[in-house]
Coordinates of C-alpha atoms in Angstrom, one line a residue:
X18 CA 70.4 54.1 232.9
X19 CA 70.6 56.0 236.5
X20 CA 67.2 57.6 237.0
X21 CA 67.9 61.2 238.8
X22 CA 67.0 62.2 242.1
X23 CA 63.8 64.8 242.4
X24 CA 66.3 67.6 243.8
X25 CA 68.3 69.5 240.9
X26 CA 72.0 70.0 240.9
X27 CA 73.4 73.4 240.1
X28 CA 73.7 74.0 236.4
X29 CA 70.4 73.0 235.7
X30 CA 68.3 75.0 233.3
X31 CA 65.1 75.0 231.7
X32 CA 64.7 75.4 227.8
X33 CA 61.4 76.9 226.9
X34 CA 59.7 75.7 223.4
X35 CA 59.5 79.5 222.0
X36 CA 62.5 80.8 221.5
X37 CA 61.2 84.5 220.8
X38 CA 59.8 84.7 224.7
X39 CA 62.2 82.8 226.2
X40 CA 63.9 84.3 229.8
X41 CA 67.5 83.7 231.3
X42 CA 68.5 80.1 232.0
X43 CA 66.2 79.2 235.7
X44 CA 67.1 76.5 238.1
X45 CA 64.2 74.1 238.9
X46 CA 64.1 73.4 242.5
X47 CA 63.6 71.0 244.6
X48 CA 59.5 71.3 245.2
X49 CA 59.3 71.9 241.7
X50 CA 59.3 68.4 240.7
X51 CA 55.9 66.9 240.6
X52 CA 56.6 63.2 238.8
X53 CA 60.0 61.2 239.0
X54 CA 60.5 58.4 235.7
X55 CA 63.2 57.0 233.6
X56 CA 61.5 58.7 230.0
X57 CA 59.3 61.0 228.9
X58 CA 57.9 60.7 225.7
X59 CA 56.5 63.5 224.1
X60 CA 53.4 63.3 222.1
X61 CA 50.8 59.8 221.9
X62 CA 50.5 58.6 218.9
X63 CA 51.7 55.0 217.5
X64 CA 55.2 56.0 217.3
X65 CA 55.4 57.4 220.7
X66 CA 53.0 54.2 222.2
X67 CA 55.3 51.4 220.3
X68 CA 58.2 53.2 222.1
X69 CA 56.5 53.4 225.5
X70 CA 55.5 49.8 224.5
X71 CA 58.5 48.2 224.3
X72 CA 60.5 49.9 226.7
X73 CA 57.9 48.6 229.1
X74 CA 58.6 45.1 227.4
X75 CA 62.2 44.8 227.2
X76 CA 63.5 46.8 230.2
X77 CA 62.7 47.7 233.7
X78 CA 62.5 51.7 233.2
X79 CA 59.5 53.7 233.9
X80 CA 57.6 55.8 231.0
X81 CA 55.5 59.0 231.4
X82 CA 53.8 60.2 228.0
X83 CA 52.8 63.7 227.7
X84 CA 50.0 65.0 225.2
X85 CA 48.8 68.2 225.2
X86 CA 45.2 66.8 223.3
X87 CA 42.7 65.4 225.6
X88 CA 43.7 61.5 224.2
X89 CA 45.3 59.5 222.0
X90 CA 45.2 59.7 218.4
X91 CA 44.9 63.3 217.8
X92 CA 47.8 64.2 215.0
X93 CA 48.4 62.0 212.0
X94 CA 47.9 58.6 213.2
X95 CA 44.4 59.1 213.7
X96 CA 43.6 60.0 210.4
X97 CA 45.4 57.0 208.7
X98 CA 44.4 54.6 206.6
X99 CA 46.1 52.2 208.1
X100 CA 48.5 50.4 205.5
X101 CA 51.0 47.4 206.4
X102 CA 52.2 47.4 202.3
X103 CA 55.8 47.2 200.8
X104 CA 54.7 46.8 197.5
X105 CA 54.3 51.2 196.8
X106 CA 57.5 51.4 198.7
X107 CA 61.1 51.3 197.2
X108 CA 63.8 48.6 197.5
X109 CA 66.3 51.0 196.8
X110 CA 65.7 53.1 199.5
X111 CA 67.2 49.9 202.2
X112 CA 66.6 51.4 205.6
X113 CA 63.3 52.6 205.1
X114 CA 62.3 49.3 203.2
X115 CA 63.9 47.1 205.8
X116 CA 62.0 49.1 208.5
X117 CA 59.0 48.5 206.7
X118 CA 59.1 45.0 206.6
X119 CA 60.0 44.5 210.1
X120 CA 57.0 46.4 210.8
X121 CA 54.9 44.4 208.7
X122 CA 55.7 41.5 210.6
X123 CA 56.2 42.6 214.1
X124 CA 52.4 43.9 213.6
X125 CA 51.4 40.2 212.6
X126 CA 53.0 39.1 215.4
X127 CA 51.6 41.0 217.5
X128 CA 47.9 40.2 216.5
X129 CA 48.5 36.7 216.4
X130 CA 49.6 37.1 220.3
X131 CA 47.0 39.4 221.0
X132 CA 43.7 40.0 219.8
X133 CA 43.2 43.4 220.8
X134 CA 45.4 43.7 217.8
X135 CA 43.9 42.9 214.4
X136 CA 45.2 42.7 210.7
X137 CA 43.1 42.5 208.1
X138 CA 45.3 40.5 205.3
X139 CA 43.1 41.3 202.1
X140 CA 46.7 42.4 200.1
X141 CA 47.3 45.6 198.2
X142 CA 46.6 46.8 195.0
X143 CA 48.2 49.3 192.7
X144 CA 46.6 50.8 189.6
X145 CA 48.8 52.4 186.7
X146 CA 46.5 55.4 185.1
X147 CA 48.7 55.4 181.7
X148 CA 50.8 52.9 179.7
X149 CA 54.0 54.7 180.9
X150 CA 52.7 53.9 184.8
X151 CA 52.2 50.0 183.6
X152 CA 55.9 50.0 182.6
X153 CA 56.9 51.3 186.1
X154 CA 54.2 49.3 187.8
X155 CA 55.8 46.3 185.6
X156 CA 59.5 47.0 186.5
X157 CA 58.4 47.6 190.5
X158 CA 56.9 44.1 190.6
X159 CA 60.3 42.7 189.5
X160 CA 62.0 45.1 192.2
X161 CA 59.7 44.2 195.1
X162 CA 60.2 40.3 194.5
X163 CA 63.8 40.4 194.0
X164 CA 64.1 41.9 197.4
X165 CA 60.8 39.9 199.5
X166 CA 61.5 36.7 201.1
X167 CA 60.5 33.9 198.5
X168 CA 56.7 33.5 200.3
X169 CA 55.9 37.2 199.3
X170 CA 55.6 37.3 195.7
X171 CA 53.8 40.4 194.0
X172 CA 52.2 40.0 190.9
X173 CA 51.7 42.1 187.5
X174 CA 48.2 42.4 185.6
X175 CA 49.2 43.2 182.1
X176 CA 45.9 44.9 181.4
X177 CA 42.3 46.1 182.6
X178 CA 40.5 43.0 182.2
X179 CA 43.1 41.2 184.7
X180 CA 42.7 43.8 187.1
X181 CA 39.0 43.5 187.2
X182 CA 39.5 39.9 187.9
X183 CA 41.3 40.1 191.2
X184 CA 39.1 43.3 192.1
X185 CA 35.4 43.0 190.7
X186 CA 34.9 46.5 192.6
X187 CA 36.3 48.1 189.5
X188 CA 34.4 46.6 187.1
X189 CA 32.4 49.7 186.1
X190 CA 34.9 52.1 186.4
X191 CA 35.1 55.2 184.1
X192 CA 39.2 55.6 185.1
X193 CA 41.6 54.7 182.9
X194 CA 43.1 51.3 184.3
X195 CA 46.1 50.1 181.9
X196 CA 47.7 47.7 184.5
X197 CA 47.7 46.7 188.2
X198 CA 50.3 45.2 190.5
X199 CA 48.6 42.7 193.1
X200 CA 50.8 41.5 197.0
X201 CA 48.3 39.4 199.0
X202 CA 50.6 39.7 201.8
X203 CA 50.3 43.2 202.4
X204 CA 47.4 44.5 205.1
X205 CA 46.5 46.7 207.0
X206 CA 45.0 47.9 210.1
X207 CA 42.6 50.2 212.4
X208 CA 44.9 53.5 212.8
X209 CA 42.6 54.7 215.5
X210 CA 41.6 50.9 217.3
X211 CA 44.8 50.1 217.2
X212 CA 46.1 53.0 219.3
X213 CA 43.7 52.9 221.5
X214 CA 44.5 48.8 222.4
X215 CA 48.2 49.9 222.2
X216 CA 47.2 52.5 224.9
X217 CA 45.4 50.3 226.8
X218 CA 48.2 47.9 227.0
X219 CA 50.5 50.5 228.6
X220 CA 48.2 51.6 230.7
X221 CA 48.2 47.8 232.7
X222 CA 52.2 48.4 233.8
X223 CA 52.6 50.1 236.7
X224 CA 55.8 52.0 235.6
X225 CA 53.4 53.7 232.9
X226 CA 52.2 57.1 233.5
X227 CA 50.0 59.6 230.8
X228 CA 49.3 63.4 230.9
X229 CA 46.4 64.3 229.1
X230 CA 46.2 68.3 228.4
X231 CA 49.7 68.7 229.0
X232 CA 51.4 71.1 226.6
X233 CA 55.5 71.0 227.0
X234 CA 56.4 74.2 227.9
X235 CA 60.5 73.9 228.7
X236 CA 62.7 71.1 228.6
X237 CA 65.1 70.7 231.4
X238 CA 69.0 70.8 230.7
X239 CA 71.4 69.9 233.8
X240 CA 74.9 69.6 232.8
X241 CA 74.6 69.3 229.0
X242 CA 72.1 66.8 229.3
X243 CA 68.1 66.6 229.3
X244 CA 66.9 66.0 232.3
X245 CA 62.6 66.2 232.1
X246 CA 60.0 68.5 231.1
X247 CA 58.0 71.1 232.3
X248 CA 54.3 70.9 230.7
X249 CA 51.0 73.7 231.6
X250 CA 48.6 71.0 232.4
X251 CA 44.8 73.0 231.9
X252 CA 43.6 70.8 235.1
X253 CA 46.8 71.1 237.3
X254 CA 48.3 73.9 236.2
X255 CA 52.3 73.6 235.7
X256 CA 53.6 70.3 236.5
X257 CA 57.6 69.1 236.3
X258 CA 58.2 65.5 234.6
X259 CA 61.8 64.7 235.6
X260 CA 63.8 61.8 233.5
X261 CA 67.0 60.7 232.9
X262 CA 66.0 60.9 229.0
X263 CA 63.2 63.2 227.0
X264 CA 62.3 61.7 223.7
X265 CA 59.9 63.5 221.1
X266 CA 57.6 62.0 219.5
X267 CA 55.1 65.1 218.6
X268 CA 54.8 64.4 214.7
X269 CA 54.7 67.7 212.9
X270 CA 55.4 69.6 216.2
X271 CA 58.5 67.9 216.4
X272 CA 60.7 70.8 214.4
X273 CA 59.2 73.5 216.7
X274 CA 60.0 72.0 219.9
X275 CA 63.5 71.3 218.7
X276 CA 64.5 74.5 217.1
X277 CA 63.1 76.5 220.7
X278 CA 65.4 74.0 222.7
X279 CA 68.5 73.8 221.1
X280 CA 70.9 76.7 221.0
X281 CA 73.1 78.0 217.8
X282 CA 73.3 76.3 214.8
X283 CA 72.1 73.3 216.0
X284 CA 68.9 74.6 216.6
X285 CA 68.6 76.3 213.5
X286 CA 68.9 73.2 211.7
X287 CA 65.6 71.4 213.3
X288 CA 63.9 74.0 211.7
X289 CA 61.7 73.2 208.9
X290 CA 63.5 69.9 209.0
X291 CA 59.6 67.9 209.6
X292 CA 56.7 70.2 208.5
X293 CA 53.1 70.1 208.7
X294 CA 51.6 67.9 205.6
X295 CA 47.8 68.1 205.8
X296 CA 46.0 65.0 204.8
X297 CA 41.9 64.3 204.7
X298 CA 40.4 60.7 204.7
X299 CA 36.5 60.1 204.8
X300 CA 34.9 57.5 206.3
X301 CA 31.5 56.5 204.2
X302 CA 29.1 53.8 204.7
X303 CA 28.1 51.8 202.2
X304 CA 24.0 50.3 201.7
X305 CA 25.1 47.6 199.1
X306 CA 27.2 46.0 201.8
X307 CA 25.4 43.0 202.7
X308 CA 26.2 40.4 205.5
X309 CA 30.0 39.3 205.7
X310 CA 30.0 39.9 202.0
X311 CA 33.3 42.3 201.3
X312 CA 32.9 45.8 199.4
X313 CA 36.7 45.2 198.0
X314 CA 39.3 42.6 197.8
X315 CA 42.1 44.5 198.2
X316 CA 43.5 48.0 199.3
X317 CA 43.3 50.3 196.7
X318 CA 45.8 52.5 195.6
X319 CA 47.3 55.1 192.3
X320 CA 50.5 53.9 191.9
X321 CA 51.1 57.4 190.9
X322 CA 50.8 57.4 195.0
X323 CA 54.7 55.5 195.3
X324 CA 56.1 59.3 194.5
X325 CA 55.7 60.3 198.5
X326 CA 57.4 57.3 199.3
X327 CA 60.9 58.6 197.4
X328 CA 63.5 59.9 199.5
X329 CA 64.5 63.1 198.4
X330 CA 67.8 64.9 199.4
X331 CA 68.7 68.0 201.6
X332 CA 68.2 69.2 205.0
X333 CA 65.7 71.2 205.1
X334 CA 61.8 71.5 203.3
X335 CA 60.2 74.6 202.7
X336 CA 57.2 74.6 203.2
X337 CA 54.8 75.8 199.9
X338 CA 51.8 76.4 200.6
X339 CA 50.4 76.0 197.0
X340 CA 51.8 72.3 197.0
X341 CA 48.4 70.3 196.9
X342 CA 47.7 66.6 195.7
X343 CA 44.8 64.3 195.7
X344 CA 45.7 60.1 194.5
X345 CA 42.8 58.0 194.6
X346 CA 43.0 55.4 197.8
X347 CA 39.8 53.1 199.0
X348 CA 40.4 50.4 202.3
X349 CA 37.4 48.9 203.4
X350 CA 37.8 48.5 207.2
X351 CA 38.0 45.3 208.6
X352 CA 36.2 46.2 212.2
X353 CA 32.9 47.8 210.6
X354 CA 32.8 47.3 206.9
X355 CA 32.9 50.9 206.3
X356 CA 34.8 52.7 203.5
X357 CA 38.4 54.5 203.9
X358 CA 38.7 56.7 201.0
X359 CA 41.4 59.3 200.3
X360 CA 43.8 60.7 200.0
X361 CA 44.8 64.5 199.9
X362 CA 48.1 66.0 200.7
X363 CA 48.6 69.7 201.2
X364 CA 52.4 71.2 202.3
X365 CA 51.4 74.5 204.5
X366 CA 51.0 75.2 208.2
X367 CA 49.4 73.8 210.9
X368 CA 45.6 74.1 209.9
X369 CA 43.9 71.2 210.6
X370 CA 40.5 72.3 209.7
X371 CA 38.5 70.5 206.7
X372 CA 39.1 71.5 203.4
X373 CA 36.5 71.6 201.0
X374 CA 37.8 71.2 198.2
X375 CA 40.1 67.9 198.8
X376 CA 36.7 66.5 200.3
X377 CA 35.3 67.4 196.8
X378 CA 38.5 66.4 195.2
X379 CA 38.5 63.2 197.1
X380 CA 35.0 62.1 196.2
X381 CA 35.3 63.1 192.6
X382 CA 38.0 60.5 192.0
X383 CA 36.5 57.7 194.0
X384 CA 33.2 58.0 192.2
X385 CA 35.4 57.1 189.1
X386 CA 36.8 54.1 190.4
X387 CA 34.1 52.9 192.3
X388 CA 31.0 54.1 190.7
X389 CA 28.9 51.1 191.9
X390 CA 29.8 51.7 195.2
X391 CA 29.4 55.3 195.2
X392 CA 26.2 56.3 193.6
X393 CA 24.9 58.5 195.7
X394 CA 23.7 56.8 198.3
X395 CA 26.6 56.5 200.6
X396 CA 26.6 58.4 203.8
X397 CA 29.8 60.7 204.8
X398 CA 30.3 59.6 208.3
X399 CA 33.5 61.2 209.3
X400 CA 35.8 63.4 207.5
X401 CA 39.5 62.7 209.2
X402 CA 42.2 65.3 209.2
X403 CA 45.7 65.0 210.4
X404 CA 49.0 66.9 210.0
X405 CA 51.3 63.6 208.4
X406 CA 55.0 65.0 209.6
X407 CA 56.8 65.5 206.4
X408 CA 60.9 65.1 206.5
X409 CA 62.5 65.1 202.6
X410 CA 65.2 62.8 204.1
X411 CA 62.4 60.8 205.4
X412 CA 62.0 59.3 209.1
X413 CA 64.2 60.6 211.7
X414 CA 65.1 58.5 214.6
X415 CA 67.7 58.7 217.4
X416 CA 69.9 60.9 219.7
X417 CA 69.3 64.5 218.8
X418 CA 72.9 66.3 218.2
X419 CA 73.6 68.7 221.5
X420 CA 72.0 67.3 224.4
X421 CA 72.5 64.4 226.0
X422 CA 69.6 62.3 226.5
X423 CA 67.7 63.8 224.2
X424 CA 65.9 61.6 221.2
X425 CA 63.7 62.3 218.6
X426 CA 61.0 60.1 216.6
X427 CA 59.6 61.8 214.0
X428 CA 59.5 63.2 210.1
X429 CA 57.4 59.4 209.4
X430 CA 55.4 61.6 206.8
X431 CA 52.1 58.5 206.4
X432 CA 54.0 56.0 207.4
X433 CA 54.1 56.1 211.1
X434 CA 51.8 52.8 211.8
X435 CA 54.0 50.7 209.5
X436 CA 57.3 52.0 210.9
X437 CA 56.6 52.2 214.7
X438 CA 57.3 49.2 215.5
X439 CA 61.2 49.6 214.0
X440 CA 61.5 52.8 215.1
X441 CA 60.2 51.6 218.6
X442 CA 63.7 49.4 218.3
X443 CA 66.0 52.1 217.4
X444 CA 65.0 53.8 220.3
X445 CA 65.3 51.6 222.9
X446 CA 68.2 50.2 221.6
X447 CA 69.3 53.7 222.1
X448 CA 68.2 54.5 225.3
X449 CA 70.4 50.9 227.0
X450 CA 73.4 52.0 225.4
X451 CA 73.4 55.5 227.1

């Protein structure tokens, strides 16, 4: 790629991200330009860190990464769980399966080389609720091996008593348990730690910059082609980011920065394509916990939880705000032994305040599952929201249609940590072949 000069050439204009206030078309001179790189990613979480990762990695370009929050982890992936599985995805559905599985490995890899990075490999568990869900928990099994290399074999449990076997945890629960599907390879990982270390890792290049408290307020268009970013910066007032590409990576945002940018019908058709999917995880510590003894074996999960990974078809998803759903999850985390319990999903707006009744909702069903654990006596530490970014024709990744130079990563719905490192590929793979 040829990085621009800071001066701008005539044609240039700047695209504001509200369509409904935006002026006439402005050049952006000379003096306007505070910082000169080769990309500017919008947005820091995982996705937009794996990119800025491996772009520092496998090329020579420079990265800036704008937030508008005061630091990393502030949308979806900070309220994660955290999950490296395949078994509650779907082999049918190739490319987001294959991206999966690359990023299963790529995260193993990664830990192995760098122990900033950690795994915990305890393996997944699914639990079928009904004897209908232990037919479809039976048939997945025999789907998932079929397509996993011959070391990663999942496993059926025909009935309760099996399931209780591999995970004593559930050995007084009052939920119905009919079967359980068991893949020790699957993991999973600190959403929030692992950010943080990916963060830190950028920060050591020199061709890595990062704008905290920066909100993008236009992109810049010269010739057809995107050309930087104009952000309100609360300490520095406005400040021009100029690159030869602008790639978002804002999570739910995503939509309403592309609609505002994009002219006609191309614009049009960004929005509502990712929207807002609220999510609540609560972080509780547990007193039976005691030494390096584990609270649980494996992840936990409702299979009935597999229906957000389907791919469903269209353009568009319209938001309803009476869509609401609560599936019984439980992680123990691997860095401080506390307990990940979720999960909620609510389609809406942007809200990212605490909702009591999928805290309520949340507890209810883990206090079934895990009665033992849960008696009363745990402490609520943290109660995580995050906005997942919802797409019904899943992740979407690459050149945005209209401008040149533009990219988007986005629409990863919960599964942004397990498919960063993948998408992180796409993207640079499409940023050389500009």
């Amino acid at each position: 790629m040829k990085r621009l000069g800071a001066g701008a050439a005539p044609g240039t204009r700047v695209v504001p991200n509200n369509r409904r206030r935006r002026p006439s078309w402005r050049p952006a001179r000379s003096h306007d330009v505070d910082v000169d790189v080769d990309v500017v990613l919008v947005g820091s979480g995982i996705i937009s860190l794996f990119i800025a990762h491996d772009i520092l990695e496998k090329t020579d370009l420079s990265v800036a990464v704008v937030e508008r929050a005061d630091g990393v982890c502030a949308g979806a992936t900070g309220a994660g769980q955290g999950y490296l599985w395949q078994l509650h995805r779907d082999p049918m559905n190739a490319d987001a399966w294959s991206m999966a599985l690359q990023g299963r490995a790529r995260w193993r890899e990664l830990a192995a080389a760098d122990a900033s990075f950690t795994v915990d490999q305890c393996g997944s568990l699914l639990l079928a609720t009904t004897p209908e869900e232990g037919v479809e928990l039976e048939a997945r099994v025999a789907a998932v091996n079929d397509a996993l290399p011959i070391e990663d074999r999942a496993t059926f449990l025909p009935d309760r008593e099996s399931v209780v076997k591999e995970e004593p945890s559930l050995s007084d629960s009052v939920a119905d348990i009919f079967a359980g599907a068991m893949l020790k390879t699957d993991g999973q990982i600190d959403g929030q730690a692992t950010t943080r270390a990916m963060f830190r890792k950028c920060e050591r290049s020199p061709r890595f910059q990062s704008y905290f408290g920066s909100t993008v307020e236009h992109l810049i268009v010269q010739g057809g082609a995107a050309r930087g970013v104009v952000c309100a910066d609360r300490a520095n007032g406005s400040k021009t980011i100029r690159a030869d590409a602008v790639c978002v990576c804002a999570g739910a945002w995503s939509s309403t920065l592309l609609s505002s940018w994009i002219d006609g019908d191309a614009g049009d058709r960004w929005r509502d394509a990712i929207v807002p999917r609220r999510g609540h995880l609560l972080k509780l510590g547990v007193g039976q916990r005691r030494g390096r003894q584990r609270l649980l074996n494996h992840g936990i999960m409702e299979s009935s939880y597999s229906k957000h990974y389907i791919s469903l078809r269209g353009n568009h998803c319209v938001a309803n705000h009476d869509a609401y759903d609560v599936t019984f999850t439980a992680t123990e985390s691997g860095i401080d032994g506390t307990l990940l319990i979720g999960s909620s999903r609510e389609l809406g707006d942007f809200d990212q305040t605490v909702n009591s009744r999928a805290v309520d909702d949340i507890m209810r069903a883990a206090r079934r599952y895990l009665p033992s654990l849960l008696d009363g006596s745990e402490v609520l530490l943290e109660t995580r929201v995050g906005l997942r970014p919802f797409s019904a024709t899943g992740p979407i990744v690459g050149p945005v249609d209209g401008v040149s130079g533009l990219f988007v990563a986005a629409g990863h719905e919960g599964s942004g940590l397990t498919l960063a490192p993948s998408t992180a590929d796409r993207i640079v793979s499409s940023l050389l072949l500009r």
